[in-house]
Coordinates of C-alpha atoms (C1' of nucleotides) in Angstrom, one line a residue:
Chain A
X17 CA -25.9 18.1 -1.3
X18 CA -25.7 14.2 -0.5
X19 CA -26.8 13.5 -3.7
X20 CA -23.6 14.4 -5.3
X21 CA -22.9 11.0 -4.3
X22 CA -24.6 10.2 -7.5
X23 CA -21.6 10.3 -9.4
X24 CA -21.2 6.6 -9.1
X25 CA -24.7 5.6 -10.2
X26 CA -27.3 7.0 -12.1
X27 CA -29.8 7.5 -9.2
X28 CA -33.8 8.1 -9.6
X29 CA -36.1 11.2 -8.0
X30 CA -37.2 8.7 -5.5
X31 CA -33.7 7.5 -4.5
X32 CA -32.8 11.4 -4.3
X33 CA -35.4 12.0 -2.1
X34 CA -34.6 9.1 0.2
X35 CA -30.9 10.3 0.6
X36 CA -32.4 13.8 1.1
X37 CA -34.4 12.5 4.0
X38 CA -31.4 10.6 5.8
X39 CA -30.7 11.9 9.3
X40 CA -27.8 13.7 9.6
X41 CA -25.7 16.3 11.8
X42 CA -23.8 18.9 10.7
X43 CA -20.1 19.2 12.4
X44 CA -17.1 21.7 12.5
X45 CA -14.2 20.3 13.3
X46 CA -10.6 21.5 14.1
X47 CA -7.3 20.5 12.9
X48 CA -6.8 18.5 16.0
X49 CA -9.9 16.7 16.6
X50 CA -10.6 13.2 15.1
X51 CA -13.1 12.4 12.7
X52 CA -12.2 8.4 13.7
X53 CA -10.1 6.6 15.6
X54 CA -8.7 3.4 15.3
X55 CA -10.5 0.6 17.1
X56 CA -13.4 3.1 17.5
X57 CA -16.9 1.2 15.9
X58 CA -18.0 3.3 13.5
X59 CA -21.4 4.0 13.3
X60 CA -20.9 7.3 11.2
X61 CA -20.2 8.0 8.3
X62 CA -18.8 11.6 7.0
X63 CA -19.1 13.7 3.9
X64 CA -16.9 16.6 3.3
X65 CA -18.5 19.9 3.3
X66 CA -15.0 21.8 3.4
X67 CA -11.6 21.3 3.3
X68 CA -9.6 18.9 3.3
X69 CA -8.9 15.3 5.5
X70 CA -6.9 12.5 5.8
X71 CA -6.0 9.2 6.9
X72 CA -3.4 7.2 8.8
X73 CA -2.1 4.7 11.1
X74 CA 0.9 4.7 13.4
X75 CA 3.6 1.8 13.9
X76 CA 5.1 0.9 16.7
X77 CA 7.7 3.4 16.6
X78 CA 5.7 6.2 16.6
X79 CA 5.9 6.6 12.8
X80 CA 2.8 7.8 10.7
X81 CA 1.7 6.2 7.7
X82 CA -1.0 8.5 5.9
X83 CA -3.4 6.4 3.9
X84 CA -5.5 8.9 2.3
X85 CA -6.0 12.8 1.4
X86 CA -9.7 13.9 1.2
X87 CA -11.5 16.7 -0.4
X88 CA -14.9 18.3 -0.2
X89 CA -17.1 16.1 -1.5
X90 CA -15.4 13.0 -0.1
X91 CA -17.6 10.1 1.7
X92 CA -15.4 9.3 4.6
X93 CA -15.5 5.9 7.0
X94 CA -17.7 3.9 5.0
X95 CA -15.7 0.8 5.5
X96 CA -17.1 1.0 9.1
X97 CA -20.2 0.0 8.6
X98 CA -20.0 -3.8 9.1
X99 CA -19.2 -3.9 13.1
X100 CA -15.3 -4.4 12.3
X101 CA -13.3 -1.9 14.2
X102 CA -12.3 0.8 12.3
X103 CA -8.7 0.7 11.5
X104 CA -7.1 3.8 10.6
X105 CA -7.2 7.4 12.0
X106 CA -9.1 10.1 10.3
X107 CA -8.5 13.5 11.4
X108 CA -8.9 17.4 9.7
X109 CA -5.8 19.1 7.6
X110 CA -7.2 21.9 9.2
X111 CA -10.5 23.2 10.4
X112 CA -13.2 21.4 8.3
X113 CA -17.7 21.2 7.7
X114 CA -18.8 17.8 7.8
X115 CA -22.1 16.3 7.9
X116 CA -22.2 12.8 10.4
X117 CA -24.9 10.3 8.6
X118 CA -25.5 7.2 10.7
X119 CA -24.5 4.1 9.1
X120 CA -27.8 2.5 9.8
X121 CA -30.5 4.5 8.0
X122 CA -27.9 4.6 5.2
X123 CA -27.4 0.7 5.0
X124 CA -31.2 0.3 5.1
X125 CA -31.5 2.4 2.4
X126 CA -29.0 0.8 0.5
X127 CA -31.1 -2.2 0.4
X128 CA -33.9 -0.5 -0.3
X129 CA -32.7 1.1 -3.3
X130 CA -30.3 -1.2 -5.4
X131 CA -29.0 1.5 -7.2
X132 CA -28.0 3.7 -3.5
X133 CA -26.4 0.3 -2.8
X134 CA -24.3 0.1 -5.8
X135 CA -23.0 3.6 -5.6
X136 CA -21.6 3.4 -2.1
X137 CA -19.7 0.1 -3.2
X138 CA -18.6 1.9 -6.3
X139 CA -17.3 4.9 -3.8
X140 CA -15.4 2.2 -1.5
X141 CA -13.8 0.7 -4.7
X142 CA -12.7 4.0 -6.1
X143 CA -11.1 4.2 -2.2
X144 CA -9.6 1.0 -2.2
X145 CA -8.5 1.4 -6.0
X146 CA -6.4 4.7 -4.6
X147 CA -5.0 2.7 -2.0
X148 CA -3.6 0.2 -4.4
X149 CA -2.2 3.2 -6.1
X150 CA -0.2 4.4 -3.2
X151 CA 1.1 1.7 -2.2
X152 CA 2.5 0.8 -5.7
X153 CA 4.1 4.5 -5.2
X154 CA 5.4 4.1 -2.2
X155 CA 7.1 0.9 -3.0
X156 CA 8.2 1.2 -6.7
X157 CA 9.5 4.7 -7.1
X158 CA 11.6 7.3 -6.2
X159 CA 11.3 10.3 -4.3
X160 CA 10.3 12.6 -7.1
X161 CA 8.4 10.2 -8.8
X162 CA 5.9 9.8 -5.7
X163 CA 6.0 13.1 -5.5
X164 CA 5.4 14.2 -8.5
X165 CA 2.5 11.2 -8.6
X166 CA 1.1 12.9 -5.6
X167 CA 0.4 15.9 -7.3
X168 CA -0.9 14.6 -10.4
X169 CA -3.3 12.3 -8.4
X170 CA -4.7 15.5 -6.4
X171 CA -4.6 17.4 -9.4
X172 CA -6.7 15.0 -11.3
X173 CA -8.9 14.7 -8.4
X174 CA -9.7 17.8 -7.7
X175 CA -10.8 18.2 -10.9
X176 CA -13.1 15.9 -10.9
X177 CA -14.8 17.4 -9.0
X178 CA -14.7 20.5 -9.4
X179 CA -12.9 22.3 -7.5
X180 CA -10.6 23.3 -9.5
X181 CA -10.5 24.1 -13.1
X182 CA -6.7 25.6 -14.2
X183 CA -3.1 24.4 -13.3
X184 CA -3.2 25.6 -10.2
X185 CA -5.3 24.8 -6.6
X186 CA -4.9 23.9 -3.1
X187 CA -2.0 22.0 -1.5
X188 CA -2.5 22.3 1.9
X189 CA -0.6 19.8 3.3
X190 CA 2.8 20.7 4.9
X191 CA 5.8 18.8 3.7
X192 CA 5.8 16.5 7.0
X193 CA 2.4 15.2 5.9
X194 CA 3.9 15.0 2.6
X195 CA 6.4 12.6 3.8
X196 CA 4.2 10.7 5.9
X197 CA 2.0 10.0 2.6
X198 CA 4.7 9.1 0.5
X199 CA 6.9 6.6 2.9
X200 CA 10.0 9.6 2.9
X201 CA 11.2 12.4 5.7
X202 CA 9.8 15.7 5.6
X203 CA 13.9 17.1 4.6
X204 CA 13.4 15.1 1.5
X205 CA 10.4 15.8 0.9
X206 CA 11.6 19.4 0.8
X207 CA 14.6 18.6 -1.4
X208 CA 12.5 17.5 -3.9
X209 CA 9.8 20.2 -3.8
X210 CA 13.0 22.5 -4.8
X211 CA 14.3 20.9 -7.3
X212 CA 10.7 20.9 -9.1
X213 CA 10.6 24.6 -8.4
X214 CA 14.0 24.9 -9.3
X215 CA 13.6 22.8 -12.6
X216 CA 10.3 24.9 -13.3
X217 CA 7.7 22.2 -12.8
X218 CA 6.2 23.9 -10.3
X219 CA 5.4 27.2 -8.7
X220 CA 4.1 27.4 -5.1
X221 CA 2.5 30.2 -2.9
X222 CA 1.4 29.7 0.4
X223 CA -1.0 26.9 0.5
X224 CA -1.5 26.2 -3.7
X225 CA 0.9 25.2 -6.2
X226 CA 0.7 26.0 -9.9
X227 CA 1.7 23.6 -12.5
X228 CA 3.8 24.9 -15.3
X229 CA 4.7 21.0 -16.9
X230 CA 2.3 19.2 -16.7
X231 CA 4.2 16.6 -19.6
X232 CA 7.2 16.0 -17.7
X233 CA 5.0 15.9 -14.3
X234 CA 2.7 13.1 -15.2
X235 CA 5.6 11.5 -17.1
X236 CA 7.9 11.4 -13.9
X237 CA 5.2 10.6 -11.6
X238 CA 3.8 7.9 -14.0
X239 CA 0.2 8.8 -14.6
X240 CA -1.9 8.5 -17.1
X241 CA -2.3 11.9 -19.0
X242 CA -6.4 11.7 -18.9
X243 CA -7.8 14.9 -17.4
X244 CA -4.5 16.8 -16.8
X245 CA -3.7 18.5 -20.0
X246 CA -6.9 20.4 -19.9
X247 CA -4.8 23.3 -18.7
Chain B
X25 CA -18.9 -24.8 0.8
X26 CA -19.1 -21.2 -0.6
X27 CA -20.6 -21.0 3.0
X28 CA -17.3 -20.7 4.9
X29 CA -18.6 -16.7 3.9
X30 CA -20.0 -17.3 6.7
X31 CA -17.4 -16.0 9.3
X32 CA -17.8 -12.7 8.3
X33 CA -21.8 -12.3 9.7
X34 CA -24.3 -15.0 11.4
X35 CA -26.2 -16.6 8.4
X36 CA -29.0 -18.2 8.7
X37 CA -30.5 -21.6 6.5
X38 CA -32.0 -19.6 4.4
X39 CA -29.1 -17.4 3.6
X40 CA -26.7 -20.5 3.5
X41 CA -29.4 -22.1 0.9
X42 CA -29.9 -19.0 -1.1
X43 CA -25.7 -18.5 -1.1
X44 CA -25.8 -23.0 -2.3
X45 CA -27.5 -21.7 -5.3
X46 CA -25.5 -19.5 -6.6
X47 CA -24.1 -20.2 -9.9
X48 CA -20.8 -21.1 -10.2
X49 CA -18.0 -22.3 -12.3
X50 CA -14.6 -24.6 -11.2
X51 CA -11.8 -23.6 -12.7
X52 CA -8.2 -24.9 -12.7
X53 CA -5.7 -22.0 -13.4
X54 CA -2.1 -22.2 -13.7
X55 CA 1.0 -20.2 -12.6
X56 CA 0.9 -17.7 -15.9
X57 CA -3.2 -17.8 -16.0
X58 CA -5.3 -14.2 -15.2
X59 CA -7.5 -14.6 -12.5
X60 CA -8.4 -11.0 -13.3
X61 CA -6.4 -8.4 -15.5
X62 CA -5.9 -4.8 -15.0
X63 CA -8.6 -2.4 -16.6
X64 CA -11.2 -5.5 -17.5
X65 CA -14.8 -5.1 -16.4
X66 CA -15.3 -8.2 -13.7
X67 CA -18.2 -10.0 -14.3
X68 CA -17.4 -13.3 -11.6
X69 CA -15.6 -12.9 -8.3
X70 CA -13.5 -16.1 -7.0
X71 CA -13.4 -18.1 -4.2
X72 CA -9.8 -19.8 -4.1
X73 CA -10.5 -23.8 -3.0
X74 CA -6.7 -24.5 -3.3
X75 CA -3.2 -23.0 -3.4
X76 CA -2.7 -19.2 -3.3
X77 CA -2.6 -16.1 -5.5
X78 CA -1.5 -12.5 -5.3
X79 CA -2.9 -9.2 -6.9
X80 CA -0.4 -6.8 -8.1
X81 CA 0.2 -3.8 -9.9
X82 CA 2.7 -2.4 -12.8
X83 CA 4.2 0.7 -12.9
X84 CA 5.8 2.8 -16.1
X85 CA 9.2 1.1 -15.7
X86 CA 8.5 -2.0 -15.1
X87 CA 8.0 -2.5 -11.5
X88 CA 5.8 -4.7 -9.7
X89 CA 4.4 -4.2 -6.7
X90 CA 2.4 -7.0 -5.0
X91 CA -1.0 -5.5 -3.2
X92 CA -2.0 -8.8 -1.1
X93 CA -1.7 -12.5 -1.4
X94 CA -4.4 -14.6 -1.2
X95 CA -4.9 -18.4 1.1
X96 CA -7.3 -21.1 0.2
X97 CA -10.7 -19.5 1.0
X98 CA -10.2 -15.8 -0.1
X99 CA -12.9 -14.0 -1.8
X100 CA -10.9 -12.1 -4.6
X101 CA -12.4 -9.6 -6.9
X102 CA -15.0 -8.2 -4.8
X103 CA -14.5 -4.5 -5.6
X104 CA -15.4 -5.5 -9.2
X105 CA -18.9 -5.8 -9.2
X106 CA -19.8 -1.8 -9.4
X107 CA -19.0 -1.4 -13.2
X108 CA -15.5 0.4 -12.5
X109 CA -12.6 -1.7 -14.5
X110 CA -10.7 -3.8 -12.4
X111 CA -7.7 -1.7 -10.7
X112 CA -5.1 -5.0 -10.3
X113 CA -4.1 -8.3 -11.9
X114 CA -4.7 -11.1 -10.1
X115 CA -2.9 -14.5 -10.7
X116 CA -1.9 -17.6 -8.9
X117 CA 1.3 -18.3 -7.4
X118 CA 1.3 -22.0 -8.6
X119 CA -2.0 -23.9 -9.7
X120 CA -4.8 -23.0 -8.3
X121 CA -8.3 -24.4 -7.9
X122 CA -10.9 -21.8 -7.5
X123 CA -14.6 -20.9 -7.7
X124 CA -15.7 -18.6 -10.4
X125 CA -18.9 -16.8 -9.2
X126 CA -20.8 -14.4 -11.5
X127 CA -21.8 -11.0 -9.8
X128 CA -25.1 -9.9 -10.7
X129 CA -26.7 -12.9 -8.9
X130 CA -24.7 -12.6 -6.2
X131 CA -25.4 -9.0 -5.8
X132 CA -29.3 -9.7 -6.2
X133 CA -28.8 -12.5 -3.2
X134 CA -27.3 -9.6 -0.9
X135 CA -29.6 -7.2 -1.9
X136 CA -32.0 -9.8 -0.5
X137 CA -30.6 -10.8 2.5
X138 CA -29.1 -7.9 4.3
X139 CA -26.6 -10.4 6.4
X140 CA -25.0 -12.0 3.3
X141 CA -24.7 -7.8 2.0
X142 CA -23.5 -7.1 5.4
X143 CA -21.2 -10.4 5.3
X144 CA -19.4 -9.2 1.6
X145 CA -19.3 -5.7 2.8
X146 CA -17.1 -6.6 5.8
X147 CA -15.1 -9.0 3.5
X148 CA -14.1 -6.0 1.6
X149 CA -13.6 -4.0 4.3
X150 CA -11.2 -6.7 6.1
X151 CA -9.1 -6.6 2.5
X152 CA -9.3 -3.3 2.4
X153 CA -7.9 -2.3 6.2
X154 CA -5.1 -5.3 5.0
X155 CA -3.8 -2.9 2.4
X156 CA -3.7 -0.4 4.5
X157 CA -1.6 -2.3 7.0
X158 CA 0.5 -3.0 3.8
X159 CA 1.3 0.4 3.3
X160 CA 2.1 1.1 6.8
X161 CA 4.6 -1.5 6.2
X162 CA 5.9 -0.4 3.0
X163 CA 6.3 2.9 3.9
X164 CA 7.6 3.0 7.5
X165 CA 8.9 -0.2 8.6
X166 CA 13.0 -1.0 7.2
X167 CA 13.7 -4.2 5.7
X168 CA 13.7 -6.7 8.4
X169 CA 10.7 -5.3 9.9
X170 CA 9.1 -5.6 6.8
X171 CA 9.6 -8.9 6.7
X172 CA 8.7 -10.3 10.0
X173 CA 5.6 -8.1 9.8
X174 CA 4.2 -10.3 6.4
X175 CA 5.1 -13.8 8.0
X176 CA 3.6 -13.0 11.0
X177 CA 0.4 -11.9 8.9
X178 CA 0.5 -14.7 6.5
X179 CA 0.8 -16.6 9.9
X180 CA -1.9 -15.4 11.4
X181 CA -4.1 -15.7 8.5
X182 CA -3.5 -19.3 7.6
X183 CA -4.5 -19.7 11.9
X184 CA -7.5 -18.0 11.2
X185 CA -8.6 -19.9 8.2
X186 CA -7.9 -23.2 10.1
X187 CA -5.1 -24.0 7.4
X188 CA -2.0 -24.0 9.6
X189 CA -1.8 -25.4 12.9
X190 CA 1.7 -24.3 14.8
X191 CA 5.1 -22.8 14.3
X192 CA 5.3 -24.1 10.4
X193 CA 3.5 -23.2 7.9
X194 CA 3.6 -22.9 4.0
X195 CA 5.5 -20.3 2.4
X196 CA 5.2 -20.2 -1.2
X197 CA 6.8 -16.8 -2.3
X198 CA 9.6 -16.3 -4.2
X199 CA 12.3 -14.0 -2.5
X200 CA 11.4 -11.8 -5.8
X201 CA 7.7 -12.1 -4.9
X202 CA 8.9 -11.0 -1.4
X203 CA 11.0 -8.3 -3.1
X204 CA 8.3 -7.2 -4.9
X205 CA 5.2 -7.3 -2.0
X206 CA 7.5 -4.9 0.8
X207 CA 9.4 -2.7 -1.8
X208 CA 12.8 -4.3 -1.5
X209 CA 15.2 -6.1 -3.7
X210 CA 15.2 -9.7 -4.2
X211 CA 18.6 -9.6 -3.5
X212 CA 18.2 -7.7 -0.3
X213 CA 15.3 -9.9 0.6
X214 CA 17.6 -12.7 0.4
X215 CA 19.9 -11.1 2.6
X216 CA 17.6 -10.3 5.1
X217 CA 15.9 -13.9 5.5
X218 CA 19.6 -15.3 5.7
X219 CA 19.9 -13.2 8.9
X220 CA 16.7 -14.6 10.7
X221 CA 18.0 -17.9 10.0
X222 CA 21.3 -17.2 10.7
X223 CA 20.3 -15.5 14.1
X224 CA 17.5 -18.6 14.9
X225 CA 14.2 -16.5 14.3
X226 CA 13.0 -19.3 11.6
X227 CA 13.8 -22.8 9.7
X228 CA 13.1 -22.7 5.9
X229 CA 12.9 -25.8 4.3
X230 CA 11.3 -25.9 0.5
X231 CA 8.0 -23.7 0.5
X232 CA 8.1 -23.9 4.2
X233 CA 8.9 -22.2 7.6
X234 CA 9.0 -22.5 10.9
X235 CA 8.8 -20.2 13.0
X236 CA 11.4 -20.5 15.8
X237 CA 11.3 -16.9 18.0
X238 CA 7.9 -15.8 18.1
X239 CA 8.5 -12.8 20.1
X240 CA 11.1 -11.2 18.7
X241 CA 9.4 -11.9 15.4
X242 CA 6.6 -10.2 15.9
X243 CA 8.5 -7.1 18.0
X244 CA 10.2 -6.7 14.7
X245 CA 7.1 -7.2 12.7
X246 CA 5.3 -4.3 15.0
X247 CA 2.3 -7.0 15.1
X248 CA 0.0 -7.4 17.9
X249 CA 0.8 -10.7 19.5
X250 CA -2.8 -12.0 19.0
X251 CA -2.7 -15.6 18.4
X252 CA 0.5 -16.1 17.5
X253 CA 1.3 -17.3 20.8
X254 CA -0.4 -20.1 20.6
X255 CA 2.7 -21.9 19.1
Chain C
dC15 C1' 4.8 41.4 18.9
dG16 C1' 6.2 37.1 20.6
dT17 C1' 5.7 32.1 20.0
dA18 C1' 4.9 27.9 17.6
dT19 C1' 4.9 25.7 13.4
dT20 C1' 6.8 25.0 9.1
dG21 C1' 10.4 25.4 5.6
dT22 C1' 15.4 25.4 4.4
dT23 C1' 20.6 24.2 4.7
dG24 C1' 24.7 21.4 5.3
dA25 C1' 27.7 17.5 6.5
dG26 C1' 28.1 12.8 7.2
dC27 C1' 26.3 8.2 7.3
dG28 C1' 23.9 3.9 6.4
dT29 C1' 20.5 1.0 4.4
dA30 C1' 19.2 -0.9 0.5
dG31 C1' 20.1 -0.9 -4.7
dT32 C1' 22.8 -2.5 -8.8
dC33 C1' 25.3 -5.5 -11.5
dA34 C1' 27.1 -9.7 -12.5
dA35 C1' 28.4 -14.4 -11.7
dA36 C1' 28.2 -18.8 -9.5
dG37 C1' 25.6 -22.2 -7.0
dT38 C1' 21.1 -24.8 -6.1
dT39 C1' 16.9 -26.6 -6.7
dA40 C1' 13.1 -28.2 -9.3
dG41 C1' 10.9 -29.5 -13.3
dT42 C1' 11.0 -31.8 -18.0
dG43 C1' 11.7 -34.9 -21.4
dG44 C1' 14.5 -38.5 -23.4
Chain D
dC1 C1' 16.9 -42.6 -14.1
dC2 C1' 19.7 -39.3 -15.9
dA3 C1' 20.6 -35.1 -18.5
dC4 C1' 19.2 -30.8 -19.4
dT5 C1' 17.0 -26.5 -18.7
dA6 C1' 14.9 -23.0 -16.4
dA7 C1' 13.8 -20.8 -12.2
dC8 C1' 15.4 -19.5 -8.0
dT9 C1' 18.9 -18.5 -4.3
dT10 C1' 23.3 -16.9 -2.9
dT11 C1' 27.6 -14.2 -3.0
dG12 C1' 30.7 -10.0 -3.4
dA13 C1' 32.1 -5.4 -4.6
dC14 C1' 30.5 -1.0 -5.4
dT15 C1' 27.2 2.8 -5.5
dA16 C1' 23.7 6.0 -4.3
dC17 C1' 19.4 7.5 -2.5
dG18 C1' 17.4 9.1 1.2
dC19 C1' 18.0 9.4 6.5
dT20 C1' 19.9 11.8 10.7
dC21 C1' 21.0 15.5 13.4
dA22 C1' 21.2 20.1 14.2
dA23 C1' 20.8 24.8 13.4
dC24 C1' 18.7 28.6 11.3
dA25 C1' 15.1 31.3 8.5
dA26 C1' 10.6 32.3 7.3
dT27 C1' 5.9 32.1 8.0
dA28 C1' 1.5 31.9 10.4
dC29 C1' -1.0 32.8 14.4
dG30 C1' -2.8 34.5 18.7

DNA sequence: CGTATTGTTGAGCGTAGTCAAAGTTAGTGG
DNA sequence: CCACTAACTTTGACTACGCTCAACAATACG
């Protein structure tokens, strides 16, 4: 189950069986509880057994900037390990199975095993490199284009690993938290939504949406076709 | 030299020794030189000596946005070492001396020494909660407050790194450059810093500032008072 | 079945964008 | 040292995207 961390590296029996033996603790957690807090020392870390997670830090005002969605699968909080103060929230979408590994054991054994090492830096990369990528959204384009960037990034992630295979999976997040992620109000965020529905870009029911155009979604929202035309 | 690492973790002669070794190269870039280029495998990270630089990104029309600028002693290029392609461009504001240092030994030195591991781990992390502040303030601060929030970081930083020792400091940015790192317009940019002067928040002169209102700078900037005081 | 959360509408406003031109500064070479 | 050029800053008029506020509808949930 850890070990589908080894999609970063190409990891050995023997470094298998040393994440395998990590200590852990299994969690359920509830949409209002926090995985992290900001200023907290971290001395977890948190893989995603279900659902979904995310990330976020308030201004002064009182307004929310999320940082980060998070799937099952995800490695959460690894940027704690190193005594700095953690620096953004981290809480559930909704009621969620995590497993708590103490960052100790799993630094040790990063040193230990070059290869364990190189996968979690790949992991905080790939975190870091998605950061980058919302921040160009949320500065450079418009409403539907962030949207629309949103979905394909989710979309393309998802896949990955996955969880999904079709045009259409899990959007759980309610249109406030959409706004939050994407720098707009959640009224806007709504606008938009309709006018992709309206358009026939999208279909949504309940908590999934199904892509009908995939060609003038990744277009408006500026990503790179890669995975996405699969459907 | 490369030793000024060193803030990050308690080294000891060994690890300073072992960090002396390290290969290097000295490079003199200009304003139009790559540091790094979107998509290229890294094979050296970068230790600025001299002057500054600023990692960006490009979107599908044409837009910029600016991810982080970088002070005399930065570490850039960290995330490259695990094998993923570089996610950003990095290039100097004006000339720039800086450090080219290959990755694979210095990955086999922290694989080594668990301090200098633990010392480049909370390098990236510190960069990495910075972007995270800059998409906080991309996303939910308005203009001005956007603003006052990067001088009073860039203030800060150059306190931290010893560069900068009062009210003034260098300020190197272009108002586009400006435009470009907050989401904004130059031309609203311009506007904007025209106001603080106008209202007695700060001096400009050249690629200077001087800061003239501390507190209500950094109650518009939504920044911890921290050291700026100290002026 | 009642309550809280989330989604949807409309009208009016304001911050920031656009475009285009003129004014400044800095850098370069004669 | 001056002339010339390119880069950067400043200005004004106009536009528009997205925000605000407020009320109502539709879900989800206990």
């Amino acid at each position: 189950m850890v070990a589908r961390l080894s999609r970063r590296s190409a990891l050995g029996p023997s470094e298998r069986e040393a994440l395998l033996a990590l200590p852990y603790q299994m969690a359920n957690l509830d949409r209002d509880d926090f995985i992290a807090r900001e200023g907290d020392e971290m001395t977890h870390c948190c893989l995603l057994l279900s659902g979904y997670a995310y990330a976020y830090k308030l201004a002064g005002n009182g307004a929310r900037q999320i940082l980060s969605f998070h799937i099952r699968g995800d490695l959460l909080g690894l940027h704690g390990g190193a005594a700095e103060p953690n620096s953004c929230n981290l809480q559930p979408l909704a009621s969620v199975k995590a497993l708590l590994v103490p960052h100790k054991p799993l630094l040790d054994i990063a040193a230990q095993y070059p290869e364990i090492g190189r996968a979690l830096w790949a992991e905080a990369s790939v975190s870091n490199a998605l950061l980058g990528e919302w921040l160009l959204n949320v500065g450079q384009r418009d409403a539907r284009g962030r949207i629309c960037h949103l979905l394909c990034e989710l979309a393309r992630r998802q896949a990955e690993a996955g969880i999904c295979s079709g045009p259409d999976f899990e959007w759980p997040m309610t249109q406030e938290q959409l706004g939050d992620a994407t720098g707009l109000t959640s009224v806007h965020v709504n606008r938009v939504v309709q006018r992709l529905r309206a358009e026939g870009w999208v279909r949504t029911t309940g908590r999934r949406v199904l892509i009908c155009d995939w060609h003038r979604l990744s277009e408006a929202g500026d990503c790179a076709p890669g995975l996405l035309q699969a459907a």
